């Protein structure tokens, strides 16, 4: 046992022994002060650990800040005041508090000294001023003598980035102004301050920034305009980091009061430029009562363009938009979104070709009918001698309100319509069409 520790224990025992054997020990002040409420009132208003982010195995000390909200120094009330330090419910250190003068300006910092070695995990740290209750409750309020906090050490809890990216085109510099605003938290939503974030803009040197006291960070840069999307990634070098932020800067020139819709067409094929079957985008501004515009993926101008598998169109900012996407007159998707200034809202549009349908054409007694032409939406096929058509690739139906209906034209030019049917993603369905004698 060190000399310092031995001395602390000696002092504590020496000062506390009279408390056990002499009932009047804790009231050493003069009688005329007896009964003055909060004549010496210690306030423990915060605790923290140092170092703030200890490495594995590094010694950790607990610190706190204390002041006397009463009217007389603590040594006028008691000869000794103790401070208890607890870690995960275990008392690991008792220290003696120096005399604390009245007034916030006379507050002092206390420290346990090194009391545990850092190992990854969560630590419940409790500090209790006036641990042995040497200050009479007529003077010191025990409710403000205790502070408890949970400290996370190491990388046990993964962290992630949430951020928005904004862009506008500077007509004077001919560059894209890019701004990122975000925050770093762990997976339970606690902000992580003083952490290094790396911003990686494709084709440009990486930038390092530090999160503020609320876990927030911001980044702004002017970069040359490119006629292709540029990827931006924000990440931390911590092993527990979940790389959750990756967005695009798009080759579109936005003014300060503009935003943009970016439709990402999936799956993407370099052979499909949507000229054969273009998408139609119907945009309502703020409500269905205001049809803002109707455009197509073949409309390329300074307000709309196709780049790779992205279709971009410029919209006035700070409005709520209702957007419906059609192909060959059929609804593919619909969504509603608020468009802030200089933000590009990305939406994936899935054009699946994994669903298949074939038709079996029979008469009323179940006999197969051949050479029957079946038309539906954008495809046409015919039945063989067994009454079957070939398998046809088709898009899934978007809603139950828009089923498919197929038209069957027989060799005698009689027409029969199928019952309405739905197709889900990756479905393979056989649809029966029955020829009835009185149908035309």
Short mmCIF file of C-alpha atoms in Angstrom, two decimals:
data_model
loop_
_atom_site.label_atom_id
_atom_site.label_comp_id
_atom_site.label_asym_id
_atom_site.label_seq_id
_atom_site.Cartn_x
_atom_site.Cartn_y
_atom_site.Cartn_z
CA UNK A 1 0.00 0.00 0.00
CA UNK A 2 1.39 3.43 -1.00
CA UNK A 3 2.22 6.12 1.52
CA UNK A 4 -0.48 8.40 0.01
CA UNK A 5 -3.17 5.73 0.32
CA UNK A 6 -2.09 4.92 3.88
CA UNK A 7 -2.28 8.59 4.79
CA UNK A 8 -5.80 8.90 3.29
CA UNK A 9 -7.06 5.92 5.26
CA UNK A 10 -5.43 7.22 8.45
CA UNK A 11 -7.06 10.62 8.04
CA UNK A 12 -10.48 9.14 7.26
CA UNK A 13 -10.36 6.77 10.25
CA UNK A 14 -9.05 9.53 12.53
CA UNK A 15 -11.77 11.94 11.50
CA UNK A 16 -14.63 9.44 11.39
CA UNK A 17 -13.90 7.63 14.68
CA UNK A 18 -15.35 10.49 16.78
CA UNK A 19 -18.47 10.35 14.61
CA UNK A 20 -19.10 6.87 15.94
CA UNK A 21 -18.26 7.52 19.59
CA UNK A 22 -19.13 11.26 19.95
CA UNK A 23 -22.67 12.14 18.84
CA UNK A 24 -21.93 15.90 18.60
CA UNK A 25 -18.99 15.51 16.14
CA UNK A 26 -20.72 16.71 12.99
CA UNK A 27 -21.85 19.98 14.58
CA UNK A 28 -18.50 21.70 15.26
CA UNK A 29 -19.80 25.11 14.26
CA UNK A 30 -20.96 27.54 16.93
CA UNK A 31 -24.45 27.18 18.38
CA UNK A 32 -25.70 30.45 16.88
CA UNK A 33 -25.36 28.92 13.38
CA UNK A 34 -27.33 25.82 14.32
CA UNK A 35 -30.55 25.63 12.34
CA UNK A 36 -29.48 27.83 9.41
CA UNK A 37 -30.73 25.90 6.39
CA UNK A 38 -28.03 25.26 3.78
CA UNK A 39 -25.33 27.14 5.68
CA UNK A 40 -22.90 24.93 3.71
CA UNK A 41 -24.55 23.27 0.70
CA UNK A 42 -22.30 21.32 -1.65
CA UNK A 43 -23.42 21.00 -5.28
CA UNK A 44 -21.90 18.32 -7.50
CA UNK A 45 -22.95 19.54 -10.93
CA UNK A 46 -21.03 17.31 -13.35
CA UNK A 47 -18.69 14.34 -13.67
CA UNK A 48 -16.49 13.09 -16.54
CA UNK A 49 -13.65 10.71 -17.23
CA UNK A 50 -10.13 11.41 -18.36
CA UNK A 51 -8.91 10.59 -20.88
CA UNK A 52 -12.21 11.14 -22.65
CA UNK A 53 -11.62 8.31 -25.15
CA UNK A 54 -9.15 5.99 -23.43
CA UNK A 55 -7.31 3.30 -25.34
CA UNK A 56 -7.58 -0.33 -24.30
CA UNK A 57 -5.70 -0.85 -21.01
CA UNK A 58 -5.18 2.86 -20.35
CA UNK A 59 -5.74 4.09 -16.76
CA UNK A 60 -8.93 6.09 -16.28
CA UNK A 61 -9.66 8.77 -13.67
CA UNK A 62 -13.05 10.22 -12.71
CA UNK A 63 -13.35 14.00 -12.38
CA UNK A 64 -16.12 16.26 -11.14
CA UNK A 65 -16.94 19.89 -10.44
CA UNK A 66 -18.17 21.02 -7.01
CA UNK A 67 -19.18 24.34 -5.51
CA UNK A 68 -20.65 25.53 -2.21
CA UNK A 69 -24.10 27.09 -2.56
CA UNK A 70 -24.22 27.88 1.17
CA UNK A 71 -23.01 30.87 3.14
CA UNK A 72 -20.00 29.50 5.11
CA UNK A 73 -16.95 27.37 4.20
CA UNK A 74 -17.27 23.63 4.67
CA UNK A 75 -14.47 23.51 7.25
CA UNK A 76 -16.66 25.64 9.55
CA UNK A 77 -19.26 22.85 9.52
CA UNK A 78 -17.14 19.71 9.63
CA UNK A 79 -13.47 18.84 10.03
CA UNK A 80 -13.64 16.35 7.17
CA UNK A 81 -15.86 15.83 4.11
CA UNK A 82 -15.42 12.71 1.98
CA UNK A 83 -16.07 11.91 -1.70
CA UNK A 84 -16.98 8.38 -2.82
CA UNK A 85 -16.28 7.08 -6.33
CA UNK A 86 -18.22 4.03 -7.53
CA UNK A 87 -17.81 2.10 -10.80
CA UNK A 88 -20.53 -0.35 -11.84
CA UNK A 89 -21.94 -0.36 -8.33
CA UNK A 90 -18.62 -1.00 -6.56
CA UNK A 91 -16.99 1.56 -4.26
CA UNK A 92 -13.45 1.88 -5.62
CA UNK A 93 -12.15 5.08 -4.02
CA UNK A 94 -12.81 7.41 -1.07
CA UNK A 95 -11.11 10.78 -1.04
CA UNK A 96 -11.08 13.80 1.27
CA UNK A 97 -12.56 17.03 -0.08
CA UNK A 98 -10.63 20.21 0.50
CA UNK A 99 -12.31 23.17 2.16
CA UNK A 100 -14.86 24.67 -0.25
CA UNK A 101 -15.56 28.39 0.09
CA UNK A 102 -19.08 29.72 -0.56
CA UNK A 103 -19.97 30.90 -4.07
CA UNK A 104 -19.96 29.47 -7.59
CA UNK A 105 -16.78 31.39 -8.35
CA UNK A 106 -15.01 29.32 -5.70
CA UNK A 107 -15.98 26.01 -7.24
CA UNK A 108 -13.29 23.36 -7.62
CA UNK A 109 -12.48 20.29 -9.66
CA UNK A 110 -12.19 16.97 -7.87
CA UNK A 111 -10.50 13.83 -9.12
CA UNK A 112 -10.34 10.21 -8.07
CA UNK A 113 -6.95 9.67 -9.66
CA UNK A 114 -6.54 6.51 -11.78
CA UNK A 115 -9.11 4.00 -10.49
CA UNK A 116 -9.64 1.48 -13.32
CA UNK A 117 -8.11 0.31 -16.58
CA UNK A 118 -10.06 0.80 -19.78
CA UNK A 119 -11.66 -2.25 -21.39
CA UNK A 120 -14.31 -1.91 -24.11
CA UNK A 121 -17.77 -1.68 -22.61
CA UNK A 122 -20.24 0.55 -20.78
CA UNK A 123 -19.37 1.86 -17.31
CA UNK A 124 -21.85 3.22 -14.74
CA UNK A 125 -19.90 5.82 -12.76
CA UNK A 126 -21.32 7.36 -9.59
CA UNK A 127 -19.73 10.15 -7.55
CA UNK A 128 -21.08 11.06 -4.09
CA UNK A 129 -19.94 14.20 -2.32
CA UNK A 130 -20.33 14.16 1.50
CA UNK A 131 -20.21 10.37 1.22
CA UNK A 132 -20.10 9.81 4.99
CA UNK A 133 -22.79 12.41 5.64
CA UNK A 134 -20.57 14.57 7.82
CA UNK A 135 -22.49 17.70 6.87
CA UNK A 136 -25.74 17.96 8.77
CA UNK A 137 -28.89 17.59 6.65
CA UNK A 138 -30.02 20.86 8.19
CA UNK A 139 -27.28 22.46 6.12
CA UNK A 140 -26.40 20.27 3.11
CA UNK A 141 -29.03 19.01 0.66
CA UNK A 142 -28.13 15.36 -0.13
CA UNK A 143 -30.14 15.37 -3.38
CA UNK A 144 -27.54 17.48 -5.18
CA UNK A 145 -24.56 15.51 -3.84
CA UNK A 146 -24.83 12.59 -6.29
CA UNK A 147 -24.23 12.41 -10.06
CA UNK A 148 -24.36 9.18 -12.05
CA UNK A 149 -23.47 8.74 -15.73
CA UNK A 150 -22.91 5.93 -18.20
CA UNK A 151 -19.65 6.13 -20.15
CA UNK A 152 -18.94 4.04 -23.23
CA UNK A 153 -15.32 3.01 -23.65
CA UNK A 154 -13.99 1.43 -26.82
CA UNK A 155 -15.93 0.50 -29.95
CA UNK A 156 -18.46 -1.95 -28.58
CA UNK A 157 -21.44 0.01 -29.91
CA UNK A 158 -21.28 0.59 -33.70
CA UNK A 159 -21.59 4.13 -34.99
CA UNK A 160 -23.27 5.45 -38.10
CA UNK A 161 -23.63 8.65 -40.11
CA UNK A 162 -26.87 10.35 -41.05
CA UNK A 163 -26.46 13.25 -43.47
CA UNK A 164 -28.02 15.32 -46.22
CA UNK A 165 -26.21 16.66 -49.27
CA UNK A 166 -27.01 19.88 -51.08
CA UNK A 167 -25.72 21.18 -54.39
CA UNK A 168 -26.11 24.24 -56.58
CA UNK A 169 -24.32 25.52 -59.65
CA UNK A 170 -22.33 28.76 -59.40
CA UNK A 171 -22.71 30.54 -62.72
CA UNK A 172 -19.71 32.79 -62.03
CA UNK A 173 -17.15 30.11 -61.12
CA UNK A 174 -18.78 27.41 -63.33
CA UNK A 175 -18.46 24.99 -60.39
CA UNK A 176 -20.76 22.87 -58.28
CA UNK A 177 -21.09 24.09 -54.70
CA UNK A 178 -21.53 21.02 -52.51
CA UNK A 179 -22.57 21.09 -48.85
CA UNK A 180 -23.00 18.18 -46.44
CA UNK A 181 -24.74 18.45 -43.07
CA UNK A 182 -24.92 15.41 -40.82
CA UNK A 183 -24.37 13.81 -37.44
CA UNK A 184 -22.49 10.84 -36.05
CA UNK A 185 -24.34 8.65 -33.54
CA UNK A 186 -24.17 5.14 -32.22
CA UNK A 187 -26.90 2.70 -33.14
CA UNK A 188 -29.00 3.69 -30.13
CA UNK A 189 -29.01 7.35 -31.21
CA UNK A 190 -26.43 8.83 -28.83
CA UNK A 191 -24.39 11.65 -30.38
CA UNK A 192 -20.64 11.06 -30.67
CA UNK A 193 -18.57 14.21 -30.23
CA UNK A 194 -14.94 14.95 -31.15
CA UNK A 195 -14.83 12.09 -33.66
CA UNK A 196 -12.97 12.20 -36.97
CA UNK A 197 -15.09 11.96 -40.13
CA UNK A 198 -13.48 11.52 -43.55
CA UNK A 199 -15.24 12.98 -46.58
CA UNK A 200 -14.25 11.27 -49.81
CA UNK A 201 -15.39 12.95 -53.03
CA UNK A 202 -14.66 10.71 -56.02
CA UNK A 203 -11.71 12.09 -57.95
CA UNK A 204 -10.70 14.66 -55.32
CA UNK A 205 -8.48 14.58 -52.20
CA UNK A 206 -10.15 13.37 -49.01
CA UNK A 207 -11.08 15.87 -46.28
CA UNK A 208 -11.06 15.28 -42.50
CA UNK A 209 -13.52 16.99 -40.16
CA UNK A 210 -14.31 16.62 -36.43
CA UNK A 211 -17.80 16.24 -34.98
CA UNK A 212 -18.95 18.96 -32.59
CA UNK A 213 -20.32 18.61 -29.05
CA UNK A 214 -23.66 17.40 -30.45
CA UNK A 215 -22.10 14.87 -32.83
CA UNK A 216 -22.82 17.14 -35.79
CA UNK A 217 -20.54 18.00 -38.68
CA UNK A 218 -20.64 20.05 -41.88
CA UNK A 219 -18.60 20.18 -45.05
CA UNK A 220 -18.65 22.54 -48.03
CA UNK A 221 -16.59 22.65 -51.20
CA UNK A 222 -16.60 23.95 -54.76
CA UNK A 223 -15.75 21.28 -57.30
CA UNK A 224 -15.54 21.38 -61.10
CA UNK A 225 -18.77 20.57 -62.92
CA UNK A 226 -18.78 17.12 -64.52
CA UNK A 227 -21.25 15.62 -66.98
CA UNK A 228 -21.54 12.47 -64.89
CA UNK A 229 -22.58 11.61 -61.32
CA UNK A 230 -19.90 11.98 -58.64
CA UNK A 231 -20.05 9.77 -55.57
CA UNK A 232 -19.54 11.20 -52.08
CA UNK A 233 -18.75 8.91 -49.13
CA UNK A 234 -18.47 9.91 -45.48
CA UNK A 235 -16.90 7.42 -43.10
CA UNK A 236 -14.91 6.89 -39.90
CA UNK A 237 -11.82 4.78 -39.50
CA UNK A 238 -13.22 3.18 -36.34
CA UNK A 239 -13.63 -0.57 -36.73
CA UNK A 240 -17.19 -0.41 -35.38
CA UNK A 241 -18.33 2.15 -37.94
CA UNK A 242 -21.26 1.19 -40.16
CA UNK A 243 -20.69 2.84 -43.60
CA UNK A 244 -24.20 4.23 -43.97
CA UNK A 245 -23.59 7.43 -45.97
CA UNK A 246 -22.99 7.32 -49.69
CA UNK A 247 -24.70 9.74 -52.05
CA UNK A 248 -24.32 11.27 -55.48
CA UNK A 249 -23.65 14.72 -56.85
CA UNK A 250 -25.59 14.82 -60.11
CA UNK A 251 -24.63 16.67 -63.32
CA UNK A 252 -27.49 19.13 -63.12
CA UNK A 253 -27.26 22.90 -62.65
CA UNK A 254 -29.51 23.96 -59.78
CA UNK A 255 -30.17 27.53 -58.71
CA UNK A 256 -30.51 28.47 -55.04
CA UNK A 257 -34.31 28.04 -55.10
CA UNK A 258 -34.40 24.75 -57.02
CA UNK A 259 -34.37 21.05 -56.22
CA UNK A 260 -34.37 17.96 -58.39
CA UNK A 261 -35.95 14.55 -58.73
CA UNK A 262 -33.57 11.70 -59.62
CA UNK A 263 -35.29 8.53 -60.75
CA UNK A 264 -32.94 5.55 -60.67
CA UNK A 265 -34.21 2.95 -63.13
CA UNK A 266 -33.53 -0.61 -61.96
CA UNK A 267 -32.33 -2.99 -63.19
CA UNK A 268 -30.03 -0.97 -65.41
CA UNK A 269 -29.01 -2.15 -68.87
CA UNK A 270 -26.82 -0.16 -71.26
CA UNK A 271 -28.98 -1.46 -74.12
CA UNK A 272 -32.18 -0.04 -72.64
CA UNK A 273 -32.41 3.71 -73.12
CA UNK A 274 -36.20 3.78 -72.62
CA UNK A 275 -36.81 5.16 -76.09
CA UNK A 276 -38.73 2.04 -77.12
CA UNK A 277 -40.79 2.07 -73.90
CA UNK A 278 -40.21 5.46 -72.28
CA UNK A 279 -41.33 6.30 -68.77
CA UNK A 280 -43.90 9.02 -68.24
CA UNK A 281 -43.63 11.07 -65.04
CA UNK A 282 -46.72 12.95 -63.89
CA UNK A 283 -45.96 15.54 -61.19
CA UNK A 284 -48.50 17.28 -58.96
CA UNK A 285 -47.38 20.22 -56.82
CA UNK A 286 -48.72 20.33 -53.22
CA UNK A 287 -51.97 18.51 -54.12
CA UNK A 288 -53.73 16.57 -56.87
CA UNK A 289 -55.53 19.80 -57.77
CA UNK A 290 -52.31 21.25 -59.19
CA UNK A 291 -50.87 19.25 -62.11
CA UNK A 292 -47.40 20.76 -62.32
CA UNK A 293 -46.06 18.95 -65.39
CA UNK A 294 -45.98 15.72 -67.34
CA UNK A 295 -42.65 14.67 -68.82
CA UNK A 296 -41.03 11.66 -70.45
CA UNK A 297 -37.63 10.02 -70.13
CA UNK A 298 -37.06 10.96 -73.80
CA UNK A 299 -37.41 14.68 -72.97
CA UNK A 300 -33.81 15.90 -72.70
CA UNK A 301 -33.23 19.61 -72.11
CA UNK A 302 -31.66 21.94 -69.55
CA UNK A 303 -34.41 21.05 -67.06
CA UNK A 304 -34.49 17.28 -67.61
CA UNK A 305 -31.82 14.81 -68.65
CA UNK A 306 -30.89 11.14 -68.71
CA UNK A 307 -27.46 10.15 -67.36
CA UNK A 308 -26.72 6.45 -67.12
CA UNK A 309 -29.71 4.89 -65.37
CA UNK A 310 -30.77 8.18 -63.74
CA UNK A 311 -33.48 10.48 -65.09
CA UNK A 312 -33.23 13.97 -63.58
CA UNK A 313 -35.72 16.80 -63.68
CA UNK A 314 -35.55 20.22 -62.00
CA UNK A 315 -38.37 21.33 -59.69
CA UNK A 316 -39.04 24.52 -57.71
CA UNK A 317 -37.85 23.94 -54.15
CA UNK A 318 -39.79 23.97 -50.88
CA UNK A 319 -42.88 22.20 -52.19
CA UNK A 320 -44.57 18.88 -51.55
CA UNK A 321 -44.79 16.81 -54.73
CA UNK A 322 -46.97 13.83 -55.63
CA UNK A 323 -45.23 11.86 -58.37
CA UNK A 324 -46.63 9.01 -60.49
CA UNK A 325 -44.49 6.99 -62.88
CA UNK A 326 -46.02 5.16 -65.87
CA UNK A 327 -44.72 2.90 -68.63
CA UNK A 328 -46.85 2.42 -71.72
CA UNK A 329 -49.77 3.89 -69.80
CA UNK A 330 -49.47 1.53 -66.83
CA UNK A 331 -48.69 2.78 -63.33
CA UNK A 332 -45.29 1.59 -62.06
CA UNK A 333 -44.88 3.59 -58.88
CA UNK A 334 -46.25 6.56 -56.96
CA UNK A 335 -44.85 8.51 -54.02
CA UNK A 336 -45.12 11.82 -52.19
CA UNK A 337 -42.14 13.84 -50.93
CA UNK A 338 -41.12 17.30 -49.75
CA UNK A 339 -38.30 18.80 -51.85
CA UNK A 340 -36.00 21.15 -49.85
CA UNK A 341 -33.88 23.76 -51.60
CA UNK A 342 -30.76 22.43 -53.37
CA UNK A 343 -31.47 18.85 -52.40
CA UNK A 344 -31.82 16.04 -54.92
CA UNK A 345 -34.45 13.48 -53.99
CA UNK A 346 -33.52 10.03 -55.29
CA UNK A 347 -36.14 7.37 -55.92
CA UNK A 348 -35.58 3.86 -57.24
CA UNK A 349 -37.99 2.66 -59.92
CA UNK A 350 -37.89 -1.09 -60.39
CA UNK A 351 -38.75 -2.38 -63.86
CA UNK A 352 -38.75 -6.09 -63.23
CA UNK A 353 -38.81 -8.55 -66.10
CA UNK A 354 -38.75 -11.60 -63.84
CA UNK A 355 -42.50 -12.21 -63.93
CA UNK A 356 -43.95 -14.46 -66.65
CA UNK A 357 -47.38 -15.31 -67.94
CA UNK A 358 -48.71 -17.75 -70.58
CA UNK A 359 -52.23 -18.38 -71.80
CA UNK A 360 -54.24 -21.53 -72.35
CA UNK A 361 -57.10 -21.04 -74.82
CA UNK A 362 -59.89 -23.63 -74.77
CA UNK A 363 -63.56 -23.87 -75.77
CA UNK A 364 -66.47 -24.56 -73.42
CA UNK A 365 -65.87 -28.32 -73.44
CA UNK A 366 -62.14 -27.96 -72.72
CA UNK A 367 -60.74 -28.49 -76.22
CA UNK A 368 -57.53 -26.52 -76.96
CA UNK A 369 -57.75 -23.76 -79.56
CA UNK A 370 -54.75 -22.98 -81.74
CA UNK A 371 -53.76 -19.97 -83.83
CA UNK A 372 -55.44 -17.63 -81.37
CA UNK A 373 -53.69 -14.26 -81.12
CA UNK A 374 -53.40 -12.93 -77.55
CA UNK A 375 -52.72 -9.24 -77.03
CA UNK A 376 -52.08 -7.58 -73.72
CA UNK A 377 -50.65 -4.12 -73.16
CA UNK A 378 -47.31 -4.22 -75.06
CA UNK A 379 -46.97 -7.87 -76.12
CA UNK A 380 -48.62 -10.15 -78.62
CA UNK A 381 -48.40 -13.94 -78.87
CA UNK A 382 -50.38 -16.84 -80.34
CA UNK A 383 -51.48 -20.29 -79.14
CA UNK A 384 -50.09 -23.61 -80.42
CA UNK A 385 -51.98 -26.83 -81.17
CA UNK A 386 -52.20 -27.56 -77.46
CA UNK A 387 -53.86 -24.21 -76.85
CA UNK A 388 -50.82 -22.73 -75.06
CA UNK A 389 -48.97 -19.53 -75.84
CA UNK A 390 -45.29 -19.14 -75.11
CA UNK A 391 -44.15 -17.70 -71.78
CA UNK A 392 -44.19 -13.90 -71.94
CA UNK A 393 -41.99 -11.66 -69.77
CA UNK A 394 -44.18 -9.07 -68.08
CA UNK A 395 -44.04 -6.42 -65.40
CA UNK A 396 -45.69 -7.12 -62.05
CA UNK A 397 -48.92 -5.27 -61.41
CA UNK A 398 -48.41 -2.24 -59.14
CA UNK A 399 -51.80 -2.25 -57.39
CA UNK A 400 -54.86 -4.47 -57.22
CA UNK A 401 -56.78 -1.60 -58.84
CA UNK A 402 -54.87 -2.05 -62.11
CA UNK A 403 -55.03 -5.73 -63.10
CA UNK A 404 -54.12 -7.08 -66.50
CA UNK A 405 -56.76 -8.10 -69.06
CA UNK A 406 -55.79 -10.01 -72.22
CA UNK A 407 -57.58 -9.94 -75.57
CA UNK A 408 -57.85 -13.20 -77.53
CA UNK A 409 -58.67 -12.97 -81.25
CA UNK A 410 -59.73 -16.25 -82.86
CA UNK A 411 -59.16 -17.21 -86.51
CA UNK A 412 -62.83 -16.38 -87.25
CA UNK A 413 -62.10 -12.90 -85.80
CA UNK A 414 -64.25 -13.48 -82.73
CA UNK A 415 -62.82 -11.73 -79.65
CA UNK A 416 -62.76 -13.07 -76.10
CA UNK A 417 -61.40 -11.15 -73.10
CA UNK A 418 -59.70 -12.86 -70.18
CA UNK A 419 -60.75 -12.34 -66.59
CA UNK A 420 -58.67 -9.59 -64.88
CA UNK A 421 -55.52 -10.99 -63.27
CA UNK A 422 -52.62 -9.80 -61.10
CA UNK A 423 -48.93 -10.70 -61.42
CA UNK A 424 -46.53 -10.42 -58.50
CA UNK A 425 -42.76 -10.12 -58.75
CA UNK A 426 -41.17 -13.40 -59.97
CA UNK A 427 -44.61 -14.95 -60.55
CA UNK A 428 -45.23 -17.53 -63.33
CA UNK A 429 -48.94 -17.79 -64.09
CA UNK A 430 -51.07 -19.65 -66.62
CA UNK A 431 -54.25 -17.74 -67.50
CA UNK A 432 -57.22 -19.61 -68.98
CA UNK A 433 -59.26 -17.98 -71.74
CA UNK A 434 -62.48 -19.81 -72.56
CA UNK A 435 -64.22 -19.41 -75.93
CA UNK A 436 -67.98 -19.17 -75.58
CA UNK A 437 -70.31 -19.56 -78.48
CA UNK A 438 -72.16 -16.25 -78.15
CA UNK A 439 -69.11 -13.99 -77.64
CA UNK A 440 -68.09 -11.58 -80.38
#
